PDB file of C-alpha atoms in Angstrom:
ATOM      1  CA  UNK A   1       8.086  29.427  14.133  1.00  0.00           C
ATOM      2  CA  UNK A   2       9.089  26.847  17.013  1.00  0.00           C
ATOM      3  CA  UNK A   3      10.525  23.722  16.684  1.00  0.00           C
ATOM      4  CA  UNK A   4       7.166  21.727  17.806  1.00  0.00           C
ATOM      5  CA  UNK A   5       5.218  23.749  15.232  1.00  0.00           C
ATOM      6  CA  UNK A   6       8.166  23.199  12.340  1.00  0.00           C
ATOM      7  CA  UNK A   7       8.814  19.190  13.033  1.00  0.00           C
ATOM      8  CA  UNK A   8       4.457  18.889  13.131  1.00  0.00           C
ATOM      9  CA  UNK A   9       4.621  20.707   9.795  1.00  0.00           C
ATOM     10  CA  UNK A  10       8.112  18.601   8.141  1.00  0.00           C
ATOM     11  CA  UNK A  11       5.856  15.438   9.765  1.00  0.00           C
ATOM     12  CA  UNK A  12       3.048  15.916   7.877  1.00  0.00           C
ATOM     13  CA  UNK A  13       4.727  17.229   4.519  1.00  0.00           C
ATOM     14  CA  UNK A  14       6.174  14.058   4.487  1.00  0.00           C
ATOM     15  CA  UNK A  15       3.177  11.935   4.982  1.00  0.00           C
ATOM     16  CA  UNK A  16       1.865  13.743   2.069  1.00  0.00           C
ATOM     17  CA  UNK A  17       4.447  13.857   0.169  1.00  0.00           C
ATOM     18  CA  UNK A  18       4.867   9.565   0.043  1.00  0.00           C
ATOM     19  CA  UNK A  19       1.554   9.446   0.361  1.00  0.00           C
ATOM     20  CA  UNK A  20       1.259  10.988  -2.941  1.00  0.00           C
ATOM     21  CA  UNK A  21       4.446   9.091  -4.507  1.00  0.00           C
ATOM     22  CA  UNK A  22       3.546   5.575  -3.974  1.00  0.00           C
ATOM     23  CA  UNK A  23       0.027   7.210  -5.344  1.00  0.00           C
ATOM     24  CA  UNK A  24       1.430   7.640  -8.468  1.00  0.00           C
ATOM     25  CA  UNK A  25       3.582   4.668  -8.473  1.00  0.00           C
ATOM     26  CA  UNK A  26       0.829   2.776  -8.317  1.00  0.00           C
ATOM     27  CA  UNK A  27      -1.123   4.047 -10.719  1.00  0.00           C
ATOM     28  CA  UNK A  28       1.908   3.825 -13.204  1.00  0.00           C
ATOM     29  CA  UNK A  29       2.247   0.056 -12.494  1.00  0.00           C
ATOM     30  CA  UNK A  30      -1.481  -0.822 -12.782  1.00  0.00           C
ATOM     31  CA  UNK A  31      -2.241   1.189 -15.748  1.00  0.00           C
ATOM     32  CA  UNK A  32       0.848  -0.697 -17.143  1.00  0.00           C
ATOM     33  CA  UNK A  33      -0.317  -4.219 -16.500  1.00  0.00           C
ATOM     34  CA  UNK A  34      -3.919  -3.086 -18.226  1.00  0.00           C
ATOM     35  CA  UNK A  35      -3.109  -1.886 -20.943  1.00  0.00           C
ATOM     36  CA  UNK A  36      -1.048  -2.374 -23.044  1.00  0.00           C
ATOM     37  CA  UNK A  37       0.601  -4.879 -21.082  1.00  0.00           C
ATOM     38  CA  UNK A  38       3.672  -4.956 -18.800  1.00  0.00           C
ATOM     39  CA  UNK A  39       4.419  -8.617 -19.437  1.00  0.00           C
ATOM     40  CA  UNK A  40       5.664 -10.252 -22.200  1.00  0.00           C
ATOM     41  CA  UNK A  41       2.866 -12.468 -23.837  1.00  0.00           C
ATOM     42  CA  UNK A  42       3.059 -14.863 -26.045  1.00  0.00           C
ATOM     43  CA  UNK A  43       5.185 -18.468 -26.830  1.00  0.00           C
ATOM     44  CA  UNK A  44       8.200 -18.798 -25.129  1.00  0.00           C
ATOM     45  CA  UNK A  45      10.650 -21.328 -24.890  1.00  0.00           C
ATOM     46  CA  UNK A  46      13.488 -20.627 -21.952  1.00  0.00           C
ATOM     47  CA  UNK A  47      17.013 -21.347 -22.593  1.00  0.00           C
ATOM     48  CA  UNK A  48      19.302 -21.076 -19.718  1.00  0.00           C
ATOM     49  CA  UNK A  49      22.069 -20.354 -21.481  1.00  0.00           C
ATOM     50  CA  UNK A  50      20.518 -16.993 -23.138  1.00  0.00           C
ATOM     51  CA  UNK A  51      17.722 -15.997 -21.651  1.00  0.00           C
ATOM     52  CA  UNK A  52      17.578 -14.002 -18.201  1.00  0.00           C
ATOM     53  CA  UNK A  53      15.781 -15.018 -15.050  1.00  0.00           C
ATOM     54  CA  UNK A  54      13.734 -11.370 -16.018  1.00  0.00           C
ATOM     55  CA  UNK A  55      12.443 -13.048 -19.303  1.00  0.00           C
ATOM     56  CA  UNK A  56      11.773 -15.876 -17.339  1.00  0.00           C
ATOM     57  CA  UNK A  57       9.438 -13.845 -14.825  1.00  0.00           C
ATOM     58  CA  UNK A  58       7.891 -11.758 -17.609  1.00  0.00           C
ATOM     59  CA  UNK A  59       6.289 -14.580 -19.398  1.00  0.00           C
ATOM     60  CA  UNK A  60       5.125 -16.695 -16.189  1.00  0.00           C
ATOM     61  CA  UNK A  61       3.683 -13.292 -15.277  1.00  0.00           C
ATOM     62  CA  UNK A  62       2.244 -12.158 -18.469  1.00  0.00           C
ATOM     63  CA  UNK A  63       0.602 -16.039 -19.259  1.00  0.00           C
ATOM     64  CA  UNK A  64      -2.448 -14.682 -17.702  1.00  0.00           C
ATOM     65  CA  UNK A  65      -4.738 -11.726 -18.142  1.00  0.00           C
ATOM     66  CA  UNK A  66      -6.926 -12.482 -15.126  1.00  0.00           C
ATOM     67  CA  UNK A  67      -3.494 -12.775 -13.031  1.00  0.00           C
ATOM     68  CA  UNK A  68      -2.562  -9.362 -14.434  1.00  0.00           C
ATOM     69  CA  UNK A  69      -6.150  -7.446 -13.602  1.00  0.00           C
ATOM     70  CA  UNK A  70      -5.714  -9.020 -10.187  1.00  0.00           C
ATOM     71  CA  UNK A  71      -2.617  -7.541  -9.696  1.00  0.00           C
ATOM     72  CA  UNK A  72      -3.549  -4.082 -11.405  1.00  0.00           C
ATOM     73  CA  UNK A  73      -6.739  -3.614  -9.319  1.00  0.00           C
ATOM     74  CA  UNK A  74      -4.605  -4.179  -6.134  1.00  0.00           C
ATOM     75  CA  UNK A  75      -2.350  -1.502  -6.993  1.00  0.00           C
ATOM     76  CA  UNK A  76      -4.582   1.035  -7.982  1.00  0.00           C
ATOM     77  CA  UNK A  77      -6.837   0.195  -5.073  1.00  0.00           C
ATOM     78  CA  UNK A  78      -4.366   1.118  -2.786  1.00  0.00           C
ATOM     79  CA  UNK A  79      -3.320   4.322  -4.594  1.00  0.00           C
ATOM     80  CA  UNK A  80      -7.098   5.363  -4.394  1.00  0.00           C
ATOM     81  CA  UNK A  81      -6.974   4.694  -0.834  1.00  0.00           C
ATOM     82  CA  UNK A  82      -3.698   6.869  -0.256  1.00  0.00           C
ATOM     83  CA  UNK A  83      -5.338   9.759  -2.267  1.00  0.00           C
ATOM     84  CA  UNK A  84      -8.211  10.009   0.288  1.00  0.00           C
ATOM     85  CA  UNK A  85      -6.646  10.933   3.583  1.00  0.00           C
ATOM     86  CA  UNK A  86      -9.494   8.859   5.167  1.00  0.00           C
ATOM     87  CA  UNK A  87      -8.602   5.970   4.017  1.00  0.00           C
ATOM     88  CA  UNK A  88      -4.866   6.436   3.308  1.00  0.00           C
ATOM     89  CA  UNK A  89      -3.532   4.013   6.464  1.00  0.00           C
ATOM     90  CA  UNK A  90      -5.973   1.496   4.427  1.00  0.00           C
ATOM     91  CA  UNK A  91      -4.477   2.074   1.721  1.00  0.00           C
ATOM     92  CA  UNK A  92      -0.985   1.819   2.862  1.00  0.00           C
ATOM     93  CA  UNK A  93      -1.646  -1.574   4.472  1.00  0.00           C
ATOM     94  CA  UNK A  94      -2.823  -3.416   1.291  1.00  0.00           C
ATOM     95  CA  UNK A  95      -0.028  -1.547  -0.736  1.00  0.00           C
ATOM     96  CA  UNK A  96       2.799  -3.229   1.829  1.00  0.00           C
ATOM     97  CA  UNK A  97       2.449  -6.299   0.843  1.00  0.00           C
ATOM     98  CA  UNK A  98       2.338  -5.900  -2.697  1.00  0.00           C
ATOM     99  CA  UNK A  99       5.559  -3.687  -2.860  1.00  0.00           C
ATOM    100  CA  UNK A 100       7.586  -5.812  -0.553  1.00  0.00           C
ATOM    101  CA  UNK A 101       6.284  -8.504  -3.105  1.00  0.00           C
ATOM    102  CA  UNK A 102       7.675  -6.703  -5.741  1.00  0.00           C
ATOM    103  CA  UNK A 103      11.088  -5.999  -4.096  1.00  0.00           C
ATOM    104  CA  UNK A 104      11.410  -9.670  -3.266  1.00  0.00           C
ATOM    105  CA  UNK A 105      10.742 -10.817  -7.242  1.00  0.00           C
ATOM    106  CA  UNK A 106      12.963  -7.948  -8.373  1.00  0.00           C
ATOM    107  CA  UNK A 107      15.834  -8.992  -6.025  1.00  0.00           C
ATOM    108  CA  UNK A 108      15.617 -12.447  -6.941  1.00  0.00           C
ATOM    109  CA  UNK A 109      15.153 -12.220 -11.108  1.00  0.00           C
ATOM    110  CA  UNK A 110      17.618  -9.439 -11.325  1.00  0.00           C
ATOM    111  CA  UNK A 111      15.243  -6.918 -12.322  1.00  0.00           C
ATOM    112  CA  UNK A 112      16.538  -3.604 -12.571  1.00  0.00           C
ATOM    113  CA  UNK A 113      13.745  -1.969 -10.755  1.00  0.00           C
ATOM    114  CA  UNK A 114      15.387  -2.963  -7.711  1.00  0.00           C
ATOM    115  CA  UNK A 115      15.906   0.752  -6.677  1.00  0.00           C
ATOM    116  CA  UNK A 116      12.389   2.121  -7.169  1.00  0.00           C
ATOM    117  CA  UNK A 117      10.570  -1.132  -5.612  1.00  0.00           C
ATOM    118  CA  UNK A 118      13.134  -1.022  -2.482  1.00  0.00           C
ATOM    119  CA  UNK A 119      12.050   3.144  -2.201  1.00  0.00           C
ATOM    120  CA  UNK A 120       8.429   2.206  -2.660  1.00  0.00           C
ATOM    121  CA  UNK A 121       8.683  -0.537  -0.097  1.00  0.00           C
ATOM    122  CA  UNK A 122      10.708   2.025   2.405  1.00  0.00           C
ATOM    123  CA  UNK A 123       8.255   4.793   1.931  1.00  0.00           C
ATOM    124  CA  UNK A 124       5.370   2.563   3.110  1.00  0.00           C
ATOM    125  CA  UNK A 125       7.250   1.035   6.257  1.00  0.00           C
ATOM    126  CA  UNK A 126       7.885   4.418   7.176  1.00  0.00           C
ATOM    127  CA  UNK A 127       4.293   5.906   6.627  1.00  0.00           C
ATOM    128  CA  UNK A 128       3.043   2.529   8.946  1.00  0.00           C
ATOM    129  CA  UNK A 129       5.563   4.007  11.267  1.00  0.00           C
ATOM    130  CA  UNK A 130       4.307   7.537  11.138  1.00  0.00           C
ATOM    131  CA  UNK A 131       1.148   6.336  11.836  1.00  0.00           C
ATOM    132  CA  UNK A 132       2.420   3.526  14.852  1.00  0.00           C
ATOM    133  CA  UNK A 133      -0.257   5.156  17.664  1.00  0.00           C
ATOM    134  CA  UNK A 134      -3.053   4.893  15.389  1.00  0.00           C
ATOM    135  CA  UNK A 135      -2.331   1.311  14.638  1.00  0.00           C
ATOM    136  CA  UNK A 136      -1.147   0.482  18.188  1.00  0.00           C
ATOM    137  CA  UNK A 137      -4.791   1.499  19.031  1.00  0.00           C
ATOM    138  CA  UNK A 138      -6.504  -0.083  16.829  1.00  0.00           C
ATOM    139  CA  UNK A 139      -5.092  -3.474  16.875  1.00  0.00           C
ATOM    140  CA  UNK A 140      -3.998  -4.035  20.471  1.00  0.00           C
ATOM    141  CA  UNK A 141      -5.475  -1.412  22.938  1.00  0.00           C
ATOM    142  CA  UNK A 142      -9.035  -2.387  22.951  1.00  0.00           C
ATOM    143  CA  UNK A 143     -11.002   0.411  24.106  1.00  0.00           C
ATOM    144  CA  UNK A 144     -13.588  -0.729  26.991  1.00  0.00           C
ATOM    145  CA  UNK A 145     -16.880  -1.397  26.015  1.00  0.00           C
ATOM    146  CA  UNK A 146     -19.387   0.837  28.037  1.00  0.00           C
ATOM    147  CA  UNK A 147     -23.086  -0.465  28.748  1.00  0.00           C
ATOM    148  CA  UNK A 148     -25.674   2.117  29.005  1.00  0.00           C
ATOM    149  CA  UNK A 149     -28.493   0.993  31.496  1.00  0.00           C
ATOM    150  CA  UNK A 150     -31.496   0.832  30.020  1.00  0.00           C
ATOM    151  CA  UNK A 151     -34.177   2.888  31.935  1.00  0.00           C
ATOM    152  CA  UNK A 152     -37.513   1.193  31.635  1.00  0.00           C
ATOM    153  CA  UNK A 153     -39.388   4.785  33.151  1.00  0.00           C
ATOM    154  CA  UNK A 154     -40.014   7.134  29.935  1.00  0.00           C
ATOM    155  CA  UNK A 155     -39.715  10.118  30.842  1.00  0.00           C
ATOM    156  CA  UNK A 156     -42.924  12.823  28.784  1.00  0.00           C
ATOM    157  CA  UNK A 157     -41.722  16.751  28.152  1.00  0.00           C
ATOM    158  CA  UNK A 158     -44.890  18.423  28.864  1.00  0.00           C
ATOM    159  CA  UNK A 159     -44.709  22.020  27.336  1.00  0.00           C
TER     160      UNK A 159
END
């Protein structure tokens, strides 16, 4: 095997390989927040003194079930999308935001995810990177728009 034909093969066994990760990352999360319920839920008074900025977090997040579907159908809308390798750059462009989202939250409540989000979050830069021509095409080389001339002569097959 030749180098071209092995770093074409390590290329795309990678692009599978996080595709399929943050897949089931997502899926994980979602399912979480459906059921039975990431967040904490429930009456909560904070103290300061004893409770963490993570309790904190967890009830403001868990005060709403509409919040928490919203949040669930993003993520496993955009591991659908990375399952389907149609759709996967889709996918990987609504599941940016949301992991770098969760990165930010876990850096700044001390949440111990910290790790996993900060993979998750490095996994889809680099699959946007992977996939920098297709992008670079689509968003700022417009391809020229070609007019046909219409004929107004019809041309008749006669057999």
């Amino acid at each position: 095997m030749n180098k071209t034909v092995f770093l074409y093969k390590l290329k795309m066994s990678t692009i599978t390989t996080f595709r399929y990760v943050l897949a089931l990352a997502f899926f994980i999360y979602g399912g979480a927040k459906i059921y039975p319920g990431q967040f904490s839920t429930g009456d909560f008074v904070f103290d300061s003194t004893k409770d963490s900025a993570m309790q904190l977090a967890w009830h403001f997040f868990g005060y709403s079930d509409i919040y928490n579907l919203f949040i669930a159908g993003g993520e496993i809308t955009a591991a659908l999308l990375l399952l389907i390798p149609r759709t996967a750059t889709l996918g990987n462009i609504i599941y940016l935001p949301i992991t770098v989202n969760i990165t930010i939250l876990d850096y700044c409540f001390n949440i111990p995810a910290l790790f996993i989000s900060s993979l998750l979050t490095f996994m889809s830069i680099s699959l946007l990177l992977f996939e920098y021509r297709k992008l670079k095409m689509i968003f700022f080389n417009y391809p020229p728009i070609v007019k046909k001339e219409m004929s107004h002569h019809k041309k008749v097959n006669i057999l």
